[in-house]
Backbone as JSON Lines, residues from 0, in Angstrom:
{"i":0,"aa":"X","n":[2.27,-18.03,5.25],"ca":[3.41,-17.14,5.16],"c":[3.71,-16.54,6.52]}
{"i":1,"aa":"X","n":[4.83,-16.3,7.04],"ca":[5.46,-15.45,7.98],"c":[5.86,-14.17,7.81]}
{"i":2,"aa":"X","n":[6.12,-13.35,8.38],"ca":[6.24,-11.74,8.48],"c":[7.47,-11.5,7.28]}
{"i":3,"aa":"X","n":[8.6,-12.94,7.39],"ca":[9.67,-12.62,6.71],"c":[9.85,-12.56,4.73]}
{"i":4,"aa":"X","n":[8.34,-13.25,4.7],"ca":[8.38,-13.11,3.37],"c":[6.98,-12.76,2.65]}
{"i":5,"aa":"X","n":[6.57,-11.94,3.82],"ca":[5.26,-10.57,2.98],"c":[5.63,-9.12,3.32]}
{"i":6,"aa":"X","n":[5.18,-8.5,2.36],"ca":[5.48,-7.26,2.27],"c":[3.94,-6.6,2.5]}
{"i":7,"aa":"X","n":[3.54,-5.39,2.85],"ca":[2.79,-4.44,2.64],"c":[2.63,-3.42,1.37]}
{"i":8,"aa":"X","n":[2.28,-3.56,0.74],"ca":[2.07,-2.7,-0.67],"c":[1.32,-1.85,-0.5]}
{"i":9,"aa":"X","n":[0.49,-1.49,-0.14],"ca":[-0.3,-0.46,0.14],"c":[-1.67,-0.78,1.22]}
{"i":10,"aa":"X","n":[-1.7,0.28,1.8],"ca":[-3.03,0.36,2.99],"c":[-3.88,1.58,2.96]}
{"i":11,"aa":"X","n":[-5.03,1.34,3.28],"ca":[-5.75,3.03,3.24],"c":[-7.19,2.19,4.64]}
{"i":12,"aa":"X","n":[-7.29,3.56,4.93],"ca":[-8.05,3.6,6.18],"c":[-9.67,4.1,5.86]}
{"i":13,"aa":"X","n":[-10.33,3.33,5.89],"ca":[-12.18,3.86,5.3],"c":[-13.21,4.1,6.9]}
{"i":14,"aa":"X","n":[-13.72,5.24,6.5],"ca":[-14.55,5.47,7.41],"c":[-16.08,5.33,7.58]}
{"i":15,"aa":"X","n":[-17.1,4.57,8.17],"ca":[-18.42,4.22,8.25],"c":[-19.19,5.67,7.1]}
{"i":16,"aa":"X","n":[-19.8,5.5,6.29],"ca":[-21.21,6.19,5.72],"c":[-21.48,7.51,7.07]}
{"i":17,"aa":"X","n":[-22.3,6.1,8.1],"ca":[-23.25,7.51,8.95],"c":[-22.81,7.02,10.17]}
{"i":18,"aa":"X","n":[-20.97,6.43,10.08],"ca":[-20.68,6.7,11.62],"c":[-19.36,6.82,11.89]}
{"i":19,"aa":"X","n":[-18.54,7.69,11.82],"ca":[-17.38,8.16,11.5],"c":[-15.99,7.12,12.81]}
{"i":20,"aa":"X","n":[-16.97,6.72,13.63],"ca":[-15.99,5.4,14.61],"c":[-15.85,4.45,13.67]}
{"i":21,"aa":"X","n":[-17.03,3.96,13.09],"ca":[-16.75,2.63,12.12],"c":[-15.65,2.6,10.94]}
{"i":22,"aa":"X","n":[-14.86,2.23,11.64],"ca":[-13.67,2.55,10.52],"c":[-13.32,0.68,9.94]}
{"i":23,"aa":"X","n":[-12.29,1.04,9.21],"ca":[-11.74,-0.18,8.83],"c":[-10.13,-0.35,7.86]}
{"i":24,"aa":"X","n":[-9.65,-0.81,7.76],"ca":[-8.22,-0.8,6.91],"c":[-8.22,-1.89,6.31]}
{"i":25,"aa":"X","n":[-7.86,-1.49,4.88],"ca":[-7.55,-2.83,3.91],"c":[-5.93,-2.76,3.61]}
{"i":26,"aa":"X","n":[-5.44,-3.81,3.66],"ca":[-3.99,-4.08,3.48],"c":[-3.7,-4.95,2.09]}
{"i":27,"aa":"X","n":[-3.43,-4.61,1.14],"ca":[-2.84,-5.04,0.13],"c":[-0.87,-5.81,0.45]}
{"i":28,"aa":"X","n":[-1.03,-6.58,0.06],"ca":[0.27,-8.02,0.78],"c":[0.35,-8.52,-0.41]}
{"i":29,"aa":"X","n":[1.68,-8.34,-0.44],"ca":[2.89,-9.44,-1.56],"c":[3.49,-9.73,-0.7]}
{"i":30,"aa":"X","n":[3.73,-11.37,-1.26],"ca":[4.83,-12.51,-1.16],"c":[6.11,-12.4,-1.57]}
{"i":31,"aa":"X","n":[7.14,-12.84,-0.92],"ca":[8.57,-13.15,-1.8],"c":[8.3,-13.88,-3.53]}
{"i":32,"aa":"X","n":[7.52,-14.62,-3.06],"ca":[7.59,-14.95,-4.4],"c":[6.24,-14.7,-5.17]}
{"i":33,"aa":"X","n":[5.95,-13.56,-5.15],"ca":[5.08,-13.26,-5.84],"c":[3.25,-13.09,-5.72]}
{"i":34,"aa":"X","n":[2.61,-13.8,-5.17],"ca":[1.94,-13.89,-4.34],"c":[1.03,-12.89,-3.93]}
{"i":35,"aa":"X","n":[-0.13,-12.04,-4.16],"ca":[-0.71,-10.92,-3.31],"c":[-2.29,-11.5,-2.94]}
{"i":36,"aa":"X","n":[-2.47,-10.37,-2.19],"ca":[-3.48,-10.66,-1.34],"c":[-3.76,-9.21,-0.68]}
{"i":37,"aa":"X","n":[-5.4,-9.4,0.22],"ca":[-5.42,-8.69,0.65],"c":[-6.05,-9.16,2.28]}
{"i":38,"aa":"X","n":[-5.84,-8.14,3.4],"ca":[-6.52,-8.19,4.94],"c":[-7.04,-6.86,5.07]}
{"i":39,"aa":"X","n":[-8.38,-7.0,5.53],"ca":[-9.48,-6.02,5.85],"c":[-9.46,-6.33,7.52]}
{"i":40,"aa":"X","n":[-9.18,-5.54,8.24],"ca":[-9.54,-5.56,9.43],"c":[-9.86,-4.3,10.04]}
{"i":41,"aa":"X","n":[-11.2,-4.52,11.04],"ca":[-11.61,-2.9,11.79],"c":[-10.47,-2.0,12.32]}
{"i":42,"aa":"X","n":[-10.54,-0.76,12.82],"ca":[-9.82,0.29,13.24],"c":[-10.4,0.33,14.33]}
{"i":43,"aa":"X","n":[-9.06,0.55,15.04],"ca":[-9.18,0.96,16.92],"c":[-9.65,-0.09,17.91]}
{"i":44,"aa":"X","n":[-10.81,0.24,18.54],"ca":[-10.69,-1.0,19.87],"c":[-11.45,-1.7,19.57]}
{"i":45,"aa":"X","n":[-11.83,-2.28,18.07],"ca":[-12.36,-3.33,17.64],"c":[-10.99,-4.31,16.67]}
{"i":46,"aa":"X","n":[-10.15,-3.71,16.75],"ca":[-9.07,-4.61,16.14],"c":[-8.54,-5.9,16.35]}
{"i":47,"aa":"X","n":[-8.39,-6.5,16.05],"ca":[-7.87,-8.16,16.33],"c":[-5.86,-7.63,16.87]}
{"i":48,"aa":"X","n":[-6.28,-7.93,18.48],"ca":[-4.74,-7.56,18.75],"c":[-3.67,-8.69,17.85]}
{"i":49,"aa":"X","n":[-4.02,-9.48,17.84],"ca":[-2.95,-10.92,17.11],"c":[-2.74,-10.32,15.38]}
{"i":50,"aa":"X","n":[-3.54,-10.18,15.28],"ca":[-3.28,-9.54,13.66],"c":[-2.45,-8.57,13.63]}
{"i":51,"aa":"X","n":[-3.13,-7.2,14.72],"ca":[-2.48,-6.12,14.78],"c":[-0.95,-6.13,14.88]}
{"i":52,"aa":"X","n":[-0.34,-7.24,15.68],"ca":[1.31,-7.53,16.06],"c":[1.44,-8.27,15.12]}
{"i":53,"aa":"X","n":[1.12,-8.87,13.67],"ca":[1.68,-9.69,12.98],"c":[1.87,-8.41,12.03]}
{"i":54,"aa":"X","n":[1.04,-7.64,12.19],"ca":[1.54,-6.61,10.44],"c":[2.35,-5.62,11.33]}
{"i":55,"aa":"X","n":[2.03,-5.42,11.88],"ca":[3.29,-4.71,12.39],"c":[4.54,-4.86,12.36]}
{"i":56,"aa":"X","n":[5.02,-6.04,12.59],"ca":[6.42,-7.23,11.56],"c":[6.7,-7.23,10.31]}
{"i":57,"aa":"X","n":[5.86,-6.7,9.17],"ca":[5.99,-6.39,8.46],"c":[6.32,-4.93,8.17]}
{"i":58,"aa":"X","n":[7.22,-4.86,6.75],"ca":[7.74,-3.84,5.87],"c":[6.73,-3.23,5.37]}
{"i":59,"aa":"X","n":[6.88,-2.09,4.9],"ca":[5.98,-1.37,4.24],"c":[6.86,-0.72,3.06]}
{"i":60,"aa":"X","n":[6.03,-1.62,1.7],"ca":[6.73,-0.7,0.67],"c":[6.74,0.75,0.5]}
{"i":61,"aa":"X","n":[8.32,1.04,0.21],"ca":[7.99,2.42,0.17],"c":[7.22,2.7,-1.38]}
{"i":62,"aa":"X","n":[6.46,4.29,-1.62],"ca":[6.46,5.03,-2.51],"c":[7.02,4.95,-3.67]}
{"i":63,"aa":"X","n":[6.72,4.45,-4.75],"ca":[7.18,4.98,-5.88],"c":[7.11,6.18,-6.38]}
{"i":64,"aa":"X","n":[7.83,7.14,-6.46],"ca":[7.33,8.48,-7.64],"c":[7.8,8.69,-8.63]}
């Protein structure tokens, strides 16, 4: 898939037990057509820059309330 037909559904940011640098983000991803998934990648200067600029191309669903 390409940036143009995944979405971001939700993300949340987790922090290490007994080390508050060790972070990490899970990304929950839908497809145009239906499709989900998820990407776990570290936080900060352990991040995969190539990843980092591909979700960034992506939408982020808004909020339902």
């Amino acid at each position: 898939y390409d940036e143009s037909n995944l979405e971001i559904v939700e993300y949340h940011r987790f922090e290490g037990i007994s080390n508050p640098s060790d972070m990490s983000v899970i990304y929950a991803l839908e497809s145009k057509d239906g499709n989900k998934g998820v990407i776990i990648s570290p936080y900060g200067p352990y991040a995969d820059p190539a990843l980092m600029e591909f979700l960034d191309k992506l939408t982020i669903r808004p909020l339902q309330e």
